[in-house]
């Protein structure tokens, strides 16, 4: 599992895991990371990050992927997507852009990002990965996915027409016993718990925004204004890719 890259014992094997560890972690602030392609970042993303920031009482680190492994290549460059995230979060207290995946070569696997964060933050720090329901129900397609539960909690956000019922049996089994009804349990253990964040549905989607831009429609209602201006200035997404 994911612990092998950390050189620390697996949960339940002594120092990390179990009641002892719960006490050791009590009082630690949750570190929240929100990964994605952000091609482009939209008001749905920002609303999710702001809500997580308020609800979980901590800052949210937005992590644009350099080379997303689970989808077609992005239209805008990684640098442009990260710049748009920076423009989008200006003035939003508690939101941070984390460019760590841009500094790595090859595919941006979540498991590698979380291993890096574990090495940096230590084995006892509670870490949560913020994720939309559409992405979460496909988690079992991700590289080394079972290790993800050893490395972080998941905070899941509902998206239109997505339901946990469409998870595979394997993923459902892996999720059994992990669901929490309040976020507090995520503060007291380093990883492995799941929580659905209560948030009104947001309908923005980067795919729909790119399609609108390719048809020369006005999509500015779905974008932070600085991002809409950046897209227009650089003529991004105009060719429909
Ligand atoms: P696309 O439409 O191209 O799939 P997207 O809008 O889902 O793009 P991503 O960069 O893939 O954007 O999303 C990053 C993360 O944000 C994912 O976990 C995704 O599920 C989540 N997310 C995106 N849009 C929303 C939304 N409207 N409501 C809740 N979560 C969202």
mmCIF file of C-alpha atoms and ligand atoms in Angstrom:
data_model
loop_
_atom_site.group_PDB
_atom_site.id
_atom_site.type_symbol
_atom_site.label_atom_id
_atom_site.label_comp_id
_atom_site.label_asym_id
_atom_site.label_seq_id
_atom_site.Cartn_x
_atom_site.Cartn_y
_atom_site.Cartn_z
ATOM 1 C CA UNK A 1 0.000 0.000 0.000
ATOM 2 C CA UNK A 2 0.836 3.676 0.092
ATOM 3 C CA UNK A 3 2.724 3.399 3.342
ATOM 4 C CA UNK A 4 5.596 1.541 1.680
ATOM 5 C CA UNK A 5 6.863 4.734 0.100
ATOM 6 C CA UNK A 6 6.916 6.461 3.449
ATOM 7 C CA UNK A 7 8.981 4.034 5.432
ATOM 8 C CA UNK A 8 6.385 4.155 8.210
ATOM 9 C CA UNK A 9 4.359 1.230 9.590
ATOM 10 C CA UNK A 10 0.979 0.361 8.107
ATOM 11 C CA UNK A 11 -2.111 1.410 10.111
ATOM 12 C CA UNK A 12 -2.615 -0.870 13.083
ATOM 13 C CA UNK A 13 1.060 -1.859 13.187
ATOM 14 C CA UNK A 14 2.165 0.242 16.122
ATOM 15 C CA UNK A 15 2.798 3.961 16.056
ATOM 16 C CA UNK A 16 0.414 4.807 13.217
ATOM 17 C CA UNK A 17 -3.240 3.718 13.423
ATOM 18 C CA UNK A 18 -5.519 2.631 16.270
ATOM 19 C CA UNK A 19 -6.687 4.469 19.384
ATOM 20 C CA UNK A 20 -3.161 5.471 20.328
ATOM 21 C CA UNK A 21 -2.761 7.285 17.075
ATOM 22 C CA UNK A 22 -6.190 8.908 17.359
ATOM 23 C CA UNK A 23 -5.017 10.530 20.573
ATOM 24 C CA UNK A 24 -1.695 11.512 19.025
ATOM 25 C CA UNK A 25 -3.518 13.249 16.193
ATOM 26 C CA UNK A 26 -6.163 15.000 18.279
ATOM 27 C CA UNK A 27 -5.987 18.726 17.769
ATOM 28 C CA UNK A 28 -4.153 18.577 14.445
ATOM 29 C CA UNK A 29 -5.651 20.700 11.731
ATOM 30 C CA UNK A 30 -6.910 18.837 8.672
ATOM 31 C CA UNK A 31 -4.824 19.462 5.533
ATOM 32 C CA UNK A 32 -7.171 19.627 2.549
ATOM 33 C CA UNK A 33 -6.102 19.165 -1.090
ATOM 34 C CA UNK A 34 -8.360 19.594 -4.107
ATOM 35 C CA UNK A 35 -6.936 18.084 -7.293
ATOM 36 C CA UNK A 36 -8.185 18.369 -10.844
ATOM 37 C CA UNK A 37 -7.479 19.463 -14.377
ATOM 38 C CA UNK A 38 -9.139 22.863 -13.913
ATOM 39 C CA UNK A 39 -9.368 23.313 -17.698
ATOM 40 C CA UNK A 40 -10.546 25.966 -16.908
ATOM 41 C CA UNK A 41 -11.251 26.517 -13.204
ATOM 42 C CA UNK A 42 -14.909 27.636 -12.806
ATOM 43 C CA UNK A 43 -17.248 29.059 -10.155
ATOM 44 C CA UNK A 44 -18.360 25.519 -9.198
ATOM 45 C CA UNK A 45 -14.775 24.648 -8.222
ATOM 46 C CA UNK A 46 -14.383 27.860 -6.236
ATOM 47 C CA UNK A 47 -17.732 27.384 -4.436
ATOM 48 C CA UNK A 48 -16.694 23.836 -3.458
ATOM 49 C CA UNK A 49 -13.290 25.000 -2.196
ATOM 50 C CA UNK A 50 -14.790 27.953 -0.264
ATOM 51 C CA UNK A 51 -17.437 25.700 1.318
ATOM 52 C CA UNK A 52 -14.810 23.111 2.339
ATOM 53 C CA UNK A 53 -12.687 25.868 3.807
ATOM 54 C CA UNK A 54 -15.578 27.082 5.989
ATOM 55 C CA UNK A 55 -16.939 23.678 6.916
ATOM 56 C CA UNK A 56 -13.620 22.022 7.733
ATOM 57 C CA UNK A 57 -12.103 25.137 9.366
ATOM 58 C CA UNK A 58 -8.901 24.985 7.372
ATOM 59 C CA UNK A 59 -7.301 26.188 4.160
ATOM 60 C CA UNK A 60 -7.842 24.336 0.890
ATOM 61 C CA UNK A 61 -4.897 23.700 -1.431
ATOM 62 C CA UNK A 62 -5.964 23.523 -5.063
ATOM 63 C CA UNK A 63 -3.658 21.181 -7.011
ATOM 64 C CA UNK A 64 -3.835 21.520 -10.814
ATOM 65 C CA UNK A 65 -2.574 18.372 -12.516
ATOM 66 C CA UNK A 66 0.241 18.649 -15.039
ATOM 67 C CA UNK A 67 -0.631 15.580 -17.106
ATOM 68 C CA UNK A 68 -3.987 14.175 -15.967
ATOM 69 C CA UNK A 69 -3.868 10.367 -16.244
ATOM 70 C CA UNK A 70 -7.613 9.626 -16.337
ATOM 71 C CA UNK A 71 -8.703 11.769 -19.265
ATOM 72 C CA UNK A 72 -7.701 13.264 -22.607
ATOM 73 C CA UNK A 73 -4.905 15.870 -22.502
ATOM 74 C CA UNK A 74 -6.012 19.300 -21.302
ATOM 75 C CA UNK A 75 -6.572 22.113 -23.804
ATOM 76 C CA UNK A 76 -4.753 24.854 -21.917
ATOM 77 C CA UNK A 77 -1.162 24.270 -20.760
ATOM 78 C CA UNK A 78 -0.499 23.296 -17.165
ATOM 79 C CA UNK A 79 1.054 26.729 -16.540
ATOM 80 C CA UNK A 80 -2.028 28.475 -17.968
ATOM 81 C CA UNK A 81 -4.390 26.307 -15.879
ATOM 82 C CA UNK A 82 -2.412 27.029 -12.701
ATOM 83 C CA UNK A 83 -2.355 30.745 -13.534
ATOM 84 C CA UNK A 84 -6.145 30.696 -13.955
ATOM 85 C CA UNK A 85 -6.459 29.013 -10.525
ATOM 86 C CA UNK A 86 -4.319 31.795 -9.039
ATOM 87 C CA UNK A 87 -6.497 34.458 -10.684
ATOM 88 C CA UNK A 88 -9.653 32.687 -9.467
ATOM 89 C CA UNK A 89 -8.617 32.489 -5.810
ATOM 90 C CA UNK A 90 -7.326 36.051 -5.477
ATOM 91 C CA UNK A 91 -9.207 37.575 -2.533
ATOM 92 C CA UNK A 92 -10.532 34.191 -1.343
ATOM 93 C CA UNK A 93 -9.093 33.741 2.112
ATOM 94 C CA UNK A 94 -7.990 30.206 2.853
ATOM 95 C CA UNK A 95 -7.610 29.105 -0.770
ATOM 96 C CA UNK A 96 -4.093 28.336 -1.998
ATOM 97 C CA UNK A 97 -2.763 27.140 -5.368
ATOM 98 C CA UNK A 98 -0.291 24.261 -4.992
ATOM 99 C CA UNK A 99 1.855 23.704 -8.105
ATOM 100 C CA UNK A 100 3.551 20.507 -6.896
ATOM 101 C CA UNK A 101 2.248 18.371 -9.781
ATOM 102 C CA UNK A 102 3.687 20.848 -12.292
ATOM 103 C CA UNK A 103 7.140 20.297 -10.818
ATOM 104 C CA UNK A 104 6.977 16.520 -11.458
ATOM 105 C CA UNK A 105 7.468 14.852 -14.833
ATOM 106 C CA UNK A 106 5.207 12.096 -16.159
ATOM 107 C CA UNK A 107 1.584 11.382 -15.297
ATOM 108 C CA UNK A 108 0.109 13.263 -12.304
ATOM 109 C CA UNK A 109 -0.953 10.284 -10.219
ATOM 110 C CA UNK A 110 -2.840 11.163 -7.046
ATOM 111 C CA UNK A 111 -1.048 8.363 -5.162
ATOM 112 C CA UNK A 112 2.334 10.003 -5.886
ATOM 113 C CA UNK A 113 1.064 13.413 -4.790
ATOM 114 C CA UNK A 114 -0.281 11.962 -1.544
ATOM 115 C CA UNK A 115 2.975 10.045 -0.905
ATOM 116 C CA UNK A 116 4.843 13.318 -1.322
ATOM 117 C CA UNK A 117 2.470 15.078 1.070
ATOM 118 C CA UNK A 118 2.828 12.280 3.642
ATOM 119 C CA UNK A 119 6.608 12.496 3.445
ATOM 120 C CA UNK A 120 6.359 16.260 3.985
ATOM 121 C CA UNK A 121 3.630 16.394 6.630
ATOM 122 C CA UNK A 122 4.393 13.161 8.505
ATOM 123 C CA UNK A 123 2.437 9.988 9.208
ATOM 124 C CA UNK A 124 0.055 11.411 11.812
ATOM 125 C CA UNK A 125 -1.152 14.572 10.041
ATOM 126 C CA UNK A 126 -4.827 14.259 8.992
ATOM 127 C CA UNK A 127 -4.982 14.787 5.209
ATOM 128 C CA UNK A 128 -8.184 14.958 3.115
ATOM 129 C CA UNK A 129 -8.583 14.851 -0.668
ATOM 130 C CA UNK A 130 -11.567 16.903 -1.821
ATOM 131 C CA UNK A 131 -13.301 15.328 -4.811
ATOM 132 C CA UNK A 132 -16.505 15.533 -6.853
ATOM 133 C CA UNK A 133 -18.842 12.530 -6.838
ATOM 134 C CA UNK A 134 -18.225 11.906 -10.579
ATOM 135 C CA UNK A 135 -14.524 11.411 -9.885
ATOM 136 C CA UNK A 136 -15.030 9.477 -6.649
ATOM 137 C CA UNK A 137 -17.283 6.815 -8.188
ATOM 138 C CA UNK A 138 -14.498 6.067 -10.676
ATOM 139 C CA UNK A 139 -11.769 5.924 -8.037
ATOM 140 C CA UNK A 140 -11.136 2.221 -8.650
ATOM 141 C CA UNK A 141 -9.747 3.159 -12.071
ATOM 142 C CA UNK A 142 -6.993 5.238 -10.476
ATOM 143 C CA UNK A 143 -3.377 4.081 -10.285
ATOM 144 C CA UNK A 144 -2.780 2.042 -7.064
ATOM 145 C CA UNK A 145 -6.207 3.125 -5.809
ATOM 146 C CA UNK A 146 -6.460 0.934 -2.661
ATOM 147 C CA UNK A 147 -3.378 2.723 -1.290
ATOM 148 C CA UNK A 148 -5.239 6.046 -1.446
ATOM 149 C CA UNK A 149 -7.313 5.112 1.627
ATOM 150 C CA UNK A 150 -4.097 4.568 3.612
ATOM 151 C CA UNK A 151 -2.843 7.996 2.625
ATOM 152 C CA UNK A 152 -5.832 10.356 2.978
ATOM 153 C CA UNK A 153 -9.482 10.843 3.825
ATOM 154 C CA UNK A 154 -11.891 11.731 1.014
ATOM 155 C CA UNK A 155 -14.402 14.568 1.250
ATOM 156 C CA UNK A 156 -16.929 13.963 -1.530
ATOM 157 C CA UNK A 157 -19.119 16.643 -3.145
ATOM 158 C CA UNK A 158 -22.362 15.774 -4.919
ATOM 159 C CA UNK A 159 -22.536 16.515 -8.670
ATOM 160 C CA UNK A 160 -25.643 16.493 -10.853
ATOM 161 C CA UNK A 161 -26.712 13.007 -11.988
ATOM 162 C CA UNK A 162 -23.966 11.232 -10.053
ATOM 163 C CA UNK A 163 -24.746 8.667 -7.405
ATOM 164 C CA UNK A 164 -22.717 6.425 -5.135
ATOM 165 C CA UNK A 165 -24.948 3.592 -6.334
ATOM 166 C CA UNK A 166 -22.948 3.440 -9.562
ATOM 167 C CA UNK A 167 -19.734 2.500 -7.750
ATOM 168 C CA UNK A 168 -18.341 -0.935 -8.612
ATOM 169 C CA UNK A 169 -18.744 -3.716 -6.037
ATOM 170 C CA UNK A 170 -14.993 -3.584 -5.404
ATOM 171 C CA UNK A 171 -15.043 0.129 -4.610
ATOM 172 C CA UNK A 172 -18.178 -0.246 -2.476
ATOM 173 C CA UNK A 173 -16.424 -2.961 -0.458
ATOM 174 C CA UNK A 174 -13.368 -0.797 -0.008
ATOM 175 C CA UNK A 175 -15.607 2.036 1.260
ATOM 176 C CA UNK A 176 -17.481 -0.128 3.770
ATOM 177 C CA UNK A 177 -17.175 1.115 7.332
ATOM 178 C CA UNK A 178 -15.380 4.288 6.301
ATOM 179 C CA UNK A 179 -18.365 6.667 5.900
ATOM 180 C CA UNK A 180 -18.761 9.390 8.528
ATOM 181 C CA UNK A 181 -21.804 11.543 9.201
ATOM 182 C CA UNK A 182 -19.797 14.501 10.507
ATOM 183 C CA UNK A 183 -16.363 15.827 9.585
ATOM 184 C CA UNK A 184 -14.961 15.694 13.143
ATOM 185 C CA UNK A 185 -13.782 12.099 12.759
ATOM 186 C CA UNK A 186 -11.506 13.262 9.950
ATOM 187 C CA UNK A 187 -9.578 15.531 12.308
ATOM 188 C CA UNK A 188 -8.554 12.754 14.684
ATOM 189 C CA UNK A 189 -7.053 10.135 12.350
ATOM 190 C CA UNK A 190 -4.547 10.588 9.500
ATOM 191 C CA UNK A 191 -6.460 8.820 6.696
ATOM 192 C CA UNK A 192 -9.083 6.325 5.572
ATOM 193 C CA UNK A 193 -12.413 8.006 6.320
ATOM 194 C CA UNK A 194 -15.057 9.231 3.874
ATOM 195 C CA UNK A 195 -17.414 12.153 4.273
ATOM 196 C CA UNK A 196 -20.026 13.655 1.936
ATOM 197 C CA UNK A 197 -20.012 17.429 2.183
ATOM 198 C CA UNK A 198 -23.475 19.018 2.370
ATOM 199 C CA UNK A 199 -23.504 21.600 -0.437
ATOM 200 C CA UNK A 200 -26.182 22.703 -2.881
ATOM 201 C CA UNK A 201 -25.630 21.168 -6.319
ATOM 202 C CA UNK A 202 -23.482 23.214 -8.680
ATOM 203 C CA UNK A 203 -23.975 22.696 -12.397
ATOM 204 C CA UNK A 204 -20.796 24.222 -13.821
ATOM 205 C CA UNK A 205 -18.556 21.879 -15.796
ATOM 206 C CA UNK A 206 -15.272 22.636 -17.565
ATOM 207 C CA UNK A 207 -16.329 20.464 -20.520
ATOM 208 C CA UNK A 208 -19.531 22.487 -21.001
ATOM 209 C CA UNK A 209 -17.588 25.761 -20.642
ATOM 210 C CA UNK A 210 -15.005 24.703 -23.270
ATOM 211 C CA UNK A 211 -17.822 23.659 -25.619
ATOM 212 C CA UNK A 212 -19.568 27.009 -25.104
ATOM 213 C CA UNK A 213 -16.357 28.920 -25.806
ATOM 214 C CA UNK A 214 -15.775 26.915 -29.003
ATOM 215 C CA UNK A 215 -19.272 27.998 -30.147
ATOM 216 C CA UNK A 216 -18.362 31.623 -29.242
ATOM 217 C CA UNK A 217 -21.055 31.721 -26.540
ATOM 218 C CA UNK A 218 -20.858 33.977 -23.512
ATOM 219 C CA UNK A 219 -19.870 31.688 -20.632
ATOM 220 C CA UNK A 220 -18.720 34.458 -18.308
ATOM 221 C CA UNK A 221 -21.535 33.695 -15.821
ATOM 222 C CA UNK A 222 -19.762 30.417 -14.965
ATOM 223 C CA UNK A 223 -16.274 31.865 -14.542
ATOM 224 C CA UNK A 224 -14.495 34.177 -12.114
ATOM 225 C CA UNK A 225 -14.204 37.456 -14.061
ATOM 226 C CA UNK A 226 -10.375 37.459 -14.059
ATOM 227 C CA UNK A 227 -10.434 33.939 -15.550
ATOM 228 C CA UNK A 228 -12.921 34.972 -18.264
ATOM 229 C CA UNK A 229 -10.629 37.900 -19.157
ATOM 230 C CA UNK A 230 -7.529 35.663 -19.231
ATOM 231 C CA UNK A 231 -9.288 33.182 -21.542
ATOM 232 C CA UNK A 232 -10.343 35.969 -23.868
ATOM 233 C CA UNK A 233 -6.926 37.643 -23.870
ATOM 234 C CA UNK A 234 -5.120 34.356 -24.687
ATOM 235 C CA UNK A 235 -7.879 33.118 -27.014
ATOM 236 C CA UNK A 236 -8.044 29.817 -25.118
ATOM 237 C CA UNK A 237 -10.516 27.061 -26.117
ATOM 238 C CA UNK A 238 -11.581 28.992 -29.223
ATOM 239 C CA UNK A 239 -10.692 26.149 -31.587
ATOM 240 C CA UNK A 240 -12.950 23.674 -29.823
ATOM 241 C CA UNK A 241 -10.316 21.289 -28.421
HETATM 242 P P1 LIG B 1 -14.962 18.296 -16.865
HETATM 243 O O1 LIG B 1 -16.320 18.828 -17.099
HETATM 244 O O2 LIG B 1 -14.045 18.614 -18.016
HETATM 245 O O3 LIG B 1 -14.910 16.881 -16.391
HETATM 246 P P2 LIG B 1 -14.768 19.444 -14.262
HETATM 247 O O4 LIG B 1 -15.669 20.620 -14.290
HETATM 248 O O5 LIG B 1 -15.233 18.166 -13.613
HETATM 249 O O6 LIG B 1 -14.279 19.165 -15.728
HETATM 250 P P3 LIG B 1 -12.169 18.972 -13.092
HETATM 251 O O7 LIG B 1 -10.950 19.784 -13.207
HETATM 252 O O8 LIG B 1 -12.182 17.640 -13.727
HETATM 253 O O9 LIG B 1 -13.377 19.886 -13.649
HETATM 254 O O10 LIG B 1 -12.648 18.879 -11.594
HETATM 255 C C1 LIG B 1 -11.795 18.922 -10.474
HETATM 256 C C2 LIG B 1 -12.575 18.407 -9.298
HETATM 257 O O11 LIG B 1 -13.708 19.253 -9.057
HETATM 258 C C3 LIG B 1 -13.152 17.002 -9.488
HETATM 259 O O12 LIG B 1 -13.066 16.317 -8.245
HETATM 260 C C4 LIG B 1 -14.590 17.276 -9.877
HETATM 261 O O13 LIG B 1 -15.434 16.197 -9.559
HETATM 262 C C5 LIG B 1 -14.905 18.498 -9.030
HETATM 263 N N1 LIG B 1 -15.965 19.339 -9.604
HETATM 264 C C6 LIG B 1 -15.942 19.987 -10.771
HETATM 265 N N2 LIG B 1 -17.068 20.674 -11.002
HETATM 266 C C7 LIG B 1 -17.857 20.466 -9.925
HETATM 267 C C8 LIG B 1 -19.187 20.883 -9.563
HETATM 268 N N3 LIG B 1 -19.918 21.648 -10.376
HETATM 269 N N4 LIG B 1 -19.671 20.465 -8.365
HETATM 270 C C9 LIG B 1 -18.929 19.660 -7.562
HETATM 271 N N5 LIG B 1 -17.681 19.225 -7.853
HETATM 272 C C10 LIG B 1 -17.148 19.607 -9.009
#
